[in-house]
Short mmCIF file of C-alpha atoms and ligand atoms in Angstrom, two decimals:
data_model
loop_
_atom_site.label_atom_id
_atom_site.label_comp_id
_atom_site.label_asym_id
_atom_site.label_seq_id
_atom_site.Cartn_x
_atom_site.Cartn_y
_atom_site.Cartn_z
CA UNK A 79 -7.76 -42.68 23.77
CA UNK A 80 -11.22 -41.60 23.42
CA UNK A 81 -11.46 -40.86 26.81
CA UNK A 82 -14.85 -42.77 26.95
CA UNK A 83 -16.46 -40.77 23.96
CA UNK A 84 -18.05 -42.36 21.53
CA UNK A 85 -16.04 -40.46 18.12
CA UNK A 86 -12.62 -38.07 18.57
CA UNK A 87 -14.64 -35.56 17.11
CA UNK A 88 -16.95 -35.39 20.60
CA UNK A 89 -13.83 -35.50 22.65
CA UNK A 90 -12.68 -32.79 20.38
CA UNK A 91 -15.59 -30.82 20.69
CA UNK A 92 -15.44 -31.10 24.29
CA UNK A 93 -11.80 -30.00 24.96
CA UNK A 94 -12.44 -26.68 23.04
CA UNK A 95 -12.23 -24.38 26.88
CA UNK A 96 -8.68 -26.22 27.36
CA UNK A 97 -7.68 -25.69 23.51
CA UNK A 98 -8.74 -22.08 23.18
CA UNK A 99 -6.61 -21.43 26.97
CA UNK A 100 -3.66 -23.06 25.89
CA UNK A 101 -3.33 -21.03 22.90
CA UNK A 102 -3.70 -18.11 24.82
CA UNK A 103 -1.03 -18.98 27.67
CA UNK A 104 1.75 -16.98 27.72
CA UNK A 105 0.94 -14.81 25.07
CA UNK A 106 -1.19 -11.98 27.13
CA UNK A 107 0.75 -10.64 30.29
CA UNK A 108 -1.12 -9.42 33.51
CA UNK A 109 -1.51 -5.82 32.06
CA UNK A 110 -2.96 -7.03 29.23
CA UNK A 111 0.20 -7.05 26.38
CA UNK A 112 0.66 -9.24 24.08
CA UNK A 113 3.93 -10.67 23.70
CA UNK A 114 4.48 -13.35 20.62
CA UNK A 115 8.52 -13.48 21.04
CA UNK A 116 7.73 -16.32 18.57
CA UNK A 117 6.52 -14.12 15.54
CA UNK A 118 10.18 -13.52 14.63
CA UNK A 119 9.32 -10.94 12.27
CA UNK A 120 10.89 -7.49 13.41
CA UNK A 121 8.44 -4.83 14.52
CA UNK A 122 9.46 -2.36 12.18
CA UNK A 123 8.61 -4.85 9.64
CA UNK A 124 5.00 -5.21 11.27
CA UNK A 125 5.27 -1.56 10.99
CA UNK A 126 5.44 -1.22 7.41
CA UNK A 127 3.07 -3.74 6.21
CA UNK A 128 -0.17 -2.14 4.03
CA UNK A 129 -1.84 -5.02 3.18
CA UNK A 130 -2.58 -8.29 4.86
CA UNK A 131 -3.60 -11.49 2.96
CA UNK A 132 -5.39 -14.92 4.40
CA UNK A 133 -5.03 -17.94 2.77
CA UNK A 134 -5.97 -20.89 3.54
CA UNK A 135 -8.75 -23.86 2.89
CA UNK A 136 -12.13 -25.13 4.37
CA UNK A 137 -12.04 -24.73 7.68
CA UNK A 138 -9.11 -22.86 7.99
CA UNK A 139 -10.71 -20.24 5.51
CA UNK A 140 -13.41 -19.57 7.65
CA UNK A 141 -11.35 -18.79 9.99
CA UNK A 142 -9.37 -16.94 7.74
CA UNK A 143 -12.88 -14.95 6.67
CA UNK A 144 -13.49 -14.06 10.36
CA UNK A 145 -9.98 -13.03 10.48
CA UNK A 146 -10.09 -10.11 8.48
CA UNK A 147 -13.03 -8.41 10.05
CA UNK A 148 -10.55 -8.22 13.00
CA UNK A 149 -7.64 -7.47 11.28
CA UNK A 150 -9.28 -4.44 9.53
CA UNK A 151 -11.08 -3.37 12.49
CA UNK A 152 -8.32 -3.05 14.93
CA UNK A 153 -5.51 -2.58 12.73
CA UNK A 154 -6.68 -0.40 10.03
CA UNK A 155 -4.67 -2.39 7.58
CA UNK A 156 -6.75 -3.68 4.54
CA UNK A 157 -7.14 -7.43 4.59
CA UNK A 158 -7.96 -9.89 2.42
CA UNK A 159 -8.90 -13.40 2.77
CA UNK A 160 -8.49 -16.11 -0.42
CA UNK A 161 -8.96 -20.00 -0.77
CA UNK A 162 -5.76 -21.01 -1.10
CA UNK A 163 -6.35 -22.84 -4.23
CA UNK A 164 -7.46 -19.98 -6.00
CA UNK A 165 -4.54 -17.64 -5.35
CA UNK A 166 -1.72 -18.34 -7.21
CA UNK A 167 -3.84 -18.70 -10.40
CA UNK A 168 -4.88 -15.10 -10.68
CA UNK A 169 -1.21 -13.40 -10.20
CA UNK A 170 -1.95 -11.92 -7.07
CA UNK A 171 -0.66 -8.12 -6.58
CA UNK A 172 2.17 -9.02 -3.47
CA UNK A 173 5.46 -7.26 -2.56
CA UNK A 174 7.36 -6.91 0.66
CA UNK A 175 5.14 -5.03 2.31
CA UNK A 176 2.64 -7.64 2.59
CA UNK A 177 1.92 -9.94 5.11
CA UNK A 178 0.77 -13.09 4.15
CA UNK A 179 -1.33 -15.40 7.03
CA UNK A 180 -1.25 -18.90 6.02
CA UNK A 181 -3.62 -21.24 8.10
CA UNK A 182 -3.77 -24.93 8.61
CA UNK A 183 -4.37 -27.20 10.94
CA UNK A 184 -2.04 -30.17 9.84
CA UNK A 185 0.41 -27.79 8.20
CA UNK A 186 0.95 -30.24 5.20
CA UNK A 187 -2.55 -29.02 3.24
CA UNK A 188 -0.82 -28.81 -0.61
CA UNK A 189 -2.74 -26.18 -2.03
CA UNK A 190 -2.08 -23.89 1.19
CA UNK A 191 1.09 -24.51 0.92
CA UNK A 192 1.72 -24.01 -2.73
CA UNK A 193 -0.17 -20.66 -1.96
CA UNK A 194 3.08 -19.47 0.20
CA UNK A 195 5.29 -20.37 -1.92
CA UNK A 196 4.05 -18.45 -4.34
CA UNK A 197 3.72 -15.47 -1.88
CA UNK A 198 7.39 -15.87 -0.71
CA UNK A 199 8.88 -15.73 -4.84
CA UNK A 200 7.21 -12.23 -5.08
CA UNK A 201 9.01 -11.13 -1.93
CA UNK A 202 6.14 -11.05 0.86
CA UNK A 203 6.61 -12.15 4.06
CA UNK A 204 4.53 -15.74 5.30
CA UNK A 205 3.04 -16.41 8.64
CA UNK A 206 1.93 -19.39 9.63
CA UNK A 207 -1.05 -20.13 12.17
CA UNK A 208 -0.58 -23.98 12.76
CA UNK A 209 -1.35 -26.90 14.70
CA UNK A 210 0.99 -29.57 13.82
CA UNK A 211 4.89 -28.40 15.51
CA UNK A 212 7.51 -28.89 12.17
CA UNK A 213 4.88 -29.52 9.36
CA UNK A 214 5.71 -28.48 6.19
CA UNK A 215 3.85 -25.04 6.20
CA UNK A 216 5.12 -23.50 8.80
CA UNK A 217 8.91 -24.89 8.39
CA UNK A 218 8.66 -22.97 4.67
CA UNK A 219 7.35 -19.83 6.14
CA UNK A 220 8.90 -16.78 7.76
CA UNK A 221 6.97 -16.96 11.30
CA UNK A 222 4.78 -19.26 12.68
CA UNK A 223 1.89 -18.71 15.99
CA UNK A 224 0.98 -22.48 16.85
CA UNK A 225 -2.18 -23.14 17.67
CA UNK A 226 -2.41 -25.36 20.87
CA UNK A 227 -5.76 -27.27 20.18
CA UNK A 228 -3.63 -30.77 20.96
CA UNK A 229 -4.03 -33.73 18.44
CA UNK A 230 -6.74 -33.29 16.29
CA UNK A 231 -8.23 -36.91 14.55
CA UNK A 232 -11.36 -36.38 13.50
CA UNK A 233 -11.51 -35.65 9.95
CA UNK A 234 -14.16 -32.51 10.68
CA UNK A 235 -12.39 -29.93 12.08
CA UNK A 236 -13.84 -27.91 15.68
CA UNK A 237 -10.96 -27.22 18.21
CA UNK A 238 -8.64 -26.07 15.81
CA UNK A 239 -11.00 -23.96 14.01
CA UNK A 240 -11.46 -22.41 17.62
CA UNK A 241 -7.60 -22.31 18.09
CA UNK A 242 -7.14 -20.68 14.55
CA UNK A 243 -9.47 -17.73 15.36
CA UNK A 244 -7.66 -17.08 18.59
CA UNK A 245 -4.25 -17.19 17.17
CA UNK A 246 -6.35 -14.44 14.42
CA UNK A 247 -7.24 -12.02 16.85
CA UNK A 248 -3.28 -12.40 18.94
CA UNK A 249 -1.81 -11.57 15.30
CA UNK A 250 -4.74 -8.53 14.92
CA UNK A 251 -4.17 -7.15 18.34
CA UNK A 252 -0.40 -8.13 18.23
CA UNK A 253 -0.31 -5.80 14.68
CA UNK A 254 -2.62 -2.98 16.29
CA UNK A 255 0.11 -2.83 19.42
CA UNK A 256 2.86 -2.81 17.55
CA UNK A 257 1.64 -0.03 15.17
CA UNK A 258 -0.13 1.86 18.01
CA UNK A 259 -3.10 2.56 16.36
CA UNK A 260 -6.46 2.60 17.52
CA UNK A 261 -4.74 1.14 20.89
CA UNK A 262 -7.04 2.24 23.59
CA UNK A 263 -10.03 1.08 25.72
CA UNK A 264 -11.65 -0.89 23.31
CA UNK A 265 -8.80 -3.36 22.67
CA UNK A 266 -7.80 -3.75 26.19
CA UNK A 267 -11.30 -4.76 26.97
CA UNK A 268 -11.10 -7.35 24.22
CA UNK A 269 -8.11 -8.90 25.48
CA UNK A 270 -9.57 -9.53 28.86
CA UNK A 271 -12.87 -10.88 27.44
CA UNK A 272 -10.69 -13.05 25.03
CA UNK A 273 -9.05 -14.38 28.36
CA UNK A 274 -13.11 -14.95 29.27
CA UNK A 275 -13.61 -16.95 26.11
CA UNK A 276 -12.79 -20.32 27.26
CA UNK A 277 -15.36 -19.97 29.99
CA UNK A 278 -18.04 -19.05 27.59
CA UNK A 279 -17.48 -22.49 25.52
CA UNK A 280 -17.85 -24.04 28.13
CA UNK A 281 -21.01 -22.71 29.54
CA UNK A 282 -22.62 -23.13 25.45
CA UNK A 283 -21.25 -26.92 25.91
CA UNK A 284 -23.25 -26.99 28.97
CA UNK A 285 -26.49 -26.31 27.44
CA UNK A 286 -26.55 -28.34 24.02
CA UNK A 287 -29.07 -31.18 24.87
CA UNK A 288 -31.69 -29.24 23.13
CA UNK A 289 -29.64 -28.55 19.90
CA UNK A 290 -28.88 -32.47 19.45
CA UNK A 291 -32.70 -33.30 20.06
CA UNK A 292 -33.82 -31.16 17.51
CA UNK A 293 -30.85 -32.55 15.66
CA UNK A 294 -31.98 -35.88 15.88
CA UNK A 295 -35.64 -34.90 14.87
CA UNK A 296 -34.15 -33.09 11.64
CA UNK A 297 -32.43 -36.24 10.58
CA UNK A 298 -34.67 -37.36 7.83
CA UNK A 299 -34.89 -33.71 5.88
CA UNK A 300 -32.72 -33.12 2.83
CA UNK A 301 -31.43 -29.48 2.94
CA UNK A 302 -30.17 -27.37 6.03
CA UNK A 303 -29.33 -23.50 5.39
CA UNK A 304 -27.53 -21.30 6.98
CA UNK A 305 -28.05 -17.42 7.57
CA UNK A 306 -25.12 -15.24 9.22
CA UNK A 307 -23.80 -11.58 8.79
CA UNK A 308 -21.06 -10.02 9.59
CA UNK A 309 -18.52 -12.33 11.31
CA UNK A 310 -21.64 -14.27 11.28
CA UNK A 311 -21.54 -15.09 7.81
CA UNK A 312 -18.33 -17.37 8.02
CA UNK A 313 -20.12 -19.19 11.14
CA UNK A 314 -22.58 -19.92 8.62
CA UNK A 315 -20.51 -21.47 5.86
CA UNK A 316 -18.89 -23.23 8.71
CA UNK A 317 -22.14 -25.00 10.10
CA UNK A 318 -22.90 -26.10 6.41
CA UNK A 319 -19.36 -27.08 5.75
CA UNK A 320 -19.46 -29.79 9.00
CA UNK A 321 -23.12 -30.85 8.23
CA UNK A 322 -22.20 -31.42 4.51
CA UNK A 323 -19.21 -33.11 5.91
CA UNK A 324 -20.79 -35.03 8.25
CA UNK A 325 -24.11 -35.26 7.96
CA UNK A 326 -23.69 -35.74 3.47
CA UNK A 327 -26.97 -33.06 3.48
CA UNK A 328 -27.64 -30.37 1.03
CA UNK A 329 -26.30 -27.59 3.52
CA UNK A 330 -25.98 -23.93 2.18
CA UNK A 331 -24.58 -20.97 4.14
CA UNK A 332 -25.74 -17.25 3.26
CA UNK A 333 -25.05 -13.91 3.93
CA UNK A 334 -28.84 -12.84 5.43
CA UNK A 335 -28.53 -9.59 3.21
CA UNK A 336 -27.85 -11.90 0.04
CA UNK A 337 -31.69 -13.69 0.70
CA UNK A 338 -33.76 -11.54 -1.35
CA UNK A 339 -30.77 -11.75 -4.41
CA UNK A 340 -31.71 -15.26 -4.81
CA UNK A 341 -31.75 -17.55 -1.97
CA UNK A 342 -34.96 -16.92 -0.61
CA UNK A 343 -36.55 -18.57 -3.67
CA UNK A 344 -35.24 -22.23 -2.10
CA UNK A 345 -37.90 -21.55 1.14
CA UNK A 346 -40.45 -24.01 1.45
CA UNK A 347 -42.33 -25.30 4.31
CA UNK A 348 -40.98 -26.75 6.88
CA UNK A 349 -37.15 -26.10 5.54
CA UNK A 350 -34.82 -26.00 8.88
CA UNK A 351 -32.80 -22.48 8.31
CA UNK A 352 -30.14 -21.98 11.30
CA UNK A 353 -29.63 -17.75 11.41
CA UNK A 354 -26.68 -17.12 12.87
CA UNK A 355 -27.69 -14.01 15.03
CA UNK A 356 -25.28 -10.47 15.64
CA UNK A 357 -25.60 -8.88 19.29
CA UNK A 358 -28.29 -6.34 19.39
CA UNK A 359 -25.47 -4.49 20.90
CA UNK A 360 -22.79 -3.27 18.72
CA UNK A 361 -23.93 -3.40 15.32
CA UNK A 362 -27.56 -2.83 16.21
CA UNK A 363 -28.54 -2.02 12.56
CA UNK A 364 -27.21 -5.18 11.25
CA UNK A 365 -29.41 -7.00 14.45
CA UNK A 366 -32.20 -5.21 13.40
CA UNK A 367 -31.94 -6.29 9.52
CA UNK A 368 -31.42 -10.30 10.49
CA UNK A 369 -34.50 -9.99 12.79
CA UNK A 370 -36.69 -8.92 9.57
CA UNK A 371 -35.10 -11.89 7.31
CA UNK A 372 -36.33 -14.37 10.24
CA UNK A 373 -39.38 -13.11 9.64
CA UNK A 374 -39.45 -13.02 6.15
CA UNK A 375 -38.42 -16.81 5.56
CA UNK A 376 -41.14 -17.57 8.54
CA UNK A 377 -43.48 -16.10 6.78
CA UNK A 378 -42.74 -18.44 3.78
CA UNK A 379 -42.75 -21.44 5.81
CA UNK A 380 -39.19 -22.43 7.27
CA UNK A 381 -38.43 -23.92 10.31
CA UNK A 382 -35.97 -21.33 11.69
CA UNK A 383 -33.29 -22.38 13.99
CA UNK A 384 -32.09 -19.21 15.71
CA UNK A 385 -28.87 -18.51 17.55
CA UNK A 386 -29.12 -15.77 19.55
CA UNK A 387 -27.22 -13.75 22.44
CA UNK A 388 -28.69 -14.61 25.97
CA UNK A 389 -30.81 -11.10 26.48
CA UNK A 390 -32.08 -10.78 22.65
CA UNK A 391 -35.41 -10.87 23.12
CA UNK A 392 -36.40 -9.52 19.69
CA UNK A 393 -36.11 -12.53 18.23
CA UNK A 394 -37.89 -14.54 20.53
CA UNK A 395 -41.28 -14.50 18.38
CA UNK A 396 -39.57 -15.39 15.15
CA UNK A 397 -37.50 -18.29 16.69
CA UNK A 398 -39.10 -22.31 16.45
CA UNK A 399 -35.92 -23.07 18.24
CA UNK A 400 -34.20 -20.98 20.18
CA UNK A 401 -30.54 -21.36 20.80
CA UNK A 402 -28.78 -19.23 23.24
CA UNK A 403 -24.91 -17.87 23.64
CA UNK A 404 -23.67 -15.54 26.10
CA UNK A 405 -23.08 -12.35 25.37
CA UNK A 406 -19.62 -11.68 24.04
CA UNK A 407 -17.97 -8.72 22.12
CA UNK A 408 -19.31 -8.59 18.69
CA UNK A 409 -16.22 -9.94 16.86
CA UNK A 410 -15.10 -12.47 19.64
CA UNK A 411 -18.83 -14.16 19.19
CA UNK A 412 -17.92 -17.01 16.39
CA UNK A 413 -16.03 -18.57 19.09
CA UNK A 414 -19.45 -18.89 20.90
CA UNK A 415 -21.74 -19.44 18.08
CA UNK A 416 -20.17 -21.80 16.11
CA UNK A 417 -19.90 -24.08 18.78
CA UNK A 418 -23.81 -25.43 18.45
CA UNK A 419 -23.11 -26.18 14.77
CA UNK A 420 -20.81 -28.52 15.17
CA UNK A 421 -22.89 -30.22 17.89
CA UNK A 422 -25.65 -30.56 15.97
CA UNK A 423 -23.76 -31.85 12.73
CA UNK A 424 -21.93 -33.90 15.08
CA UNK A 425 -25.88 -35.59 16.22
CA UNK A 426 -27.12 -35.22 12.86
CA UNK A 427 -24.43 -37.57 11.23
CA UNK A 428 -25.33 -40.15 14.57
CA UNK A 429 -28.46 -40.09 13.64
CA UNK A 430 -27.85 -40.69 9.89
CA UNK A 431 -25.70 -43.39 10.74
CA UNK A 432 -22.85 -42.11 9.52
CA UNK A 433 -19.34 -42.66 10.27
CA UNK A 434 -18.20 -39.49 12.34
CA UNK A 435 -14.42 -39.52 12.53
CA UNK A 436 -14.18 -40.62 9.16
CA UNK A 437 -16.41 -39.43 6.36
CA UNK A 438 -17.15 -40.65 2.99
CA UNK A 439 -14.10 -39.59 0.90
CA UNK A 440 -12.28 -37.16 2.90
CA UNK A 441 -9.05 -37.42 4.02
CA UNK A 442 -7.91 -35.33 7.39
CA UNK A 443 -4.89 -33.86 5.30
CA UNK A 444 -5.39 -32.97 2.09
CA UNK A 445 -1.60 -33.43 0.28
CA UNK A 446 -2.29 -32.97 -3.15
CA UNK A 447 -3.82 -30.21 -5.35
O1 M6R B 67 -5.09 -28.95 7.81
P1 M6R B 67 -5.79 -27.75 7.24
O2 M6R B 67 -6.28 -26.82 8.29
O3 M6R B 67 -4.93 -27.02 6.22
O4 M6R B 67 -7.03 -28.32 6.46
C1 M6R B 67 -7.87 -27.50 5.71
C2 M6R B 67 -9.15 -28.20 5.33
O5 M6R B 67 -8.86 -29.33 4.54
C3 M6R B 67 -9.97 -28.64 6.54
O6 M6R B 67 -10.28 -27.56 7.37
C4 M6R B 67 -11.28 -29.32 6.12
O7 M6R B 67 -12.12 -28.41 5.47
C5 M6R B 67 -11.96 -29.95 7.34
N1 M6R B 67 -12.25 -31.33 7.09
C6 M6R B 67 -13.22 -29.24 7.74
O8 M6R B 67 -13.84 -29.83 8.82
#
């Protein structure tokens, strides 16, 4: 059932183009509208909502993170994003008008699911974004959106993560339709590219050779960070999630602007930092700002790892290894640019020796609190 791979978690890796399409069948018509018959909350209840909460764990949660950058953007409606297991503890402001986004791949994740319950008693309304048809989450919630990644066994999670932040931006651009705000060129264009997205996996899981060489030549360091801003940021938690994971390294994931608060005092030489790049399109200034920290932690003797959009030359001088995505719309890219992470976590944990499918004391559902 591995379909010749050597661990689920390649196969996985590999069926992310199919995963990300399925989700999207059927939910974007010809012209470019979304219909989600299946969110069977009412549209004037969409309507009403003022505040949008995410919760959800590891994985999911980075998805969840990327999430509300979209959700505020197109929508206009403020958004927050919480680890599940810290919600309920701090008596969370909630009331009808809220929308609550639960996320989970298996749907049976306890401390996700004790975080809707707790959002349902205090009257706001629960969607689920799941993989697994009649789990437990999304049978207690008010709505679901599956994901349609397939079976996922590997214990580190990649297509669903993919999946989730599809099913993310259908809610976001589902919410900015219904509420006809901000419901011009821009998001029309994002649908189509989003219909483009599958393609663009694809073509980055065309070109990872290099990423699990250097992988492989990485495998006796200690400590891996991770730089990322923006909707780069979450990419970067997520690479050090699956190398901790996978890999059992000291992996660390920063926001780039949150270096010279601390961080930069664990650069040494030769220290492999992965910077998660933002199109020099776009956000330019932001671009501009991540180009100076590759320089900076250069300077002090890391190894840097850079991810960049094909056409970015600035960072060419700054970059020991240069990893290139296509060019996508600046909040669509952590479909592209988390996809070399979890390649080379993937390698690095081969070439540790470890046991990919089934790390050291995880579980692939995590049912209790
Ligand atoms: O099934 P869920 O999506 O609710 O699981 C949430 C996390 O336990 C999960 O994403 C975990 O962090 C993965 N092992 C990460 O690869």
């Amino acid at each position: 059932e591995k379909d010749g791979y050597d661990y689920f978690m390649l196969k996985e890796i590999a069926e992310q183009p199919k995963a990300v399409a399925d989700t999207l069948l059927g939910r974007i018509d010809g012209s470019g509208v979304l219909s989600l018959d299946e969110v069977r909350i009412s549209e004037e209840v969409l309507r009403e909502v003022d505040k949008v909460v995410i919760v959800a764990c590891g994985t999911a949660y980075h998805a969840g993170m990327i999430a509300k950058y979209a959700i505020e953007h197109w929508t206009r409606i403020p958004c927050e994003t919480e680890l599940a297991s810290e919600f309920r503890y701090r008596d969370p402001i909630l009331d009808r008008r809220t929308l609550v986004i639960a996320i989970s791949q298996s749907g049976e994740t306890m401390d996700t699911l004790m975080a809707l319950r707790h959002a349902r008693e205090q009257g706001a309304k629960v969607l689920a974004i799941c993989n697994t048809n009649g789990s437990t989450i999304p049978r207690e919630s008010d709505a679901v959106l599956y994901t349609h990644a397939g079976p996922e066994v590997a214990v580190a999670s990649t297509k669903a993560f993919l999946t989730q932040l599809v099913a993310c931006y259908l809610v976001a651009l589902y919410l900015a339709q219904v509420r006809g705000n901000k419901w011009g060129d821009e998001i029309r264009d994002v649908v189509r590219e989003l219909a483009a997205i599958g393609d663009q996996v694809r073509q980055v899981l065309g070109t990872m050779e290099p990423v699990r060489e250097l992988a492989r030549g990485l495998a006796d360091k200690n400590t891996v960070l991770f730089l990322g801003r923006h909707v780069g940021y979450p990419v970067a938690l997520e690479g050090a999630l699956k190398l901790k994971e996978l890999a059992y390294m000291h992996a660390e994931g920063f926001a780039a602007g949150e270096l010279k608060h601390g961080p930069i005092a664990l650069i040494e030489d030769d220290v492999p930092v992965v910077v998660v790049v933002p199109s020099p399109r776009g956000r330019s200034v932001l671009h501009d700002k991540i180009v100076s920290n590759i320089q900076e932690i250069r300077a002090r003797g890391a190894r840097t790892i850079v991810i960049a959009e094909e056409g970015d030359e600035a960072v060419v001088p700054y970059a020991d290894h240069l990893v290139r995505i296509p060019r996508t719309p600046v909040l669509l890219q952590p479909m592209v640019s988390a996809v070399p992470l979890q390649v080379f976590a993937c390698e690095l944990a081969t070439a540790r020796g470890n046991e990919v499918d089934q790390p050291r004391n995880l579980a692939k559902s995590v049912t209790v609190e």
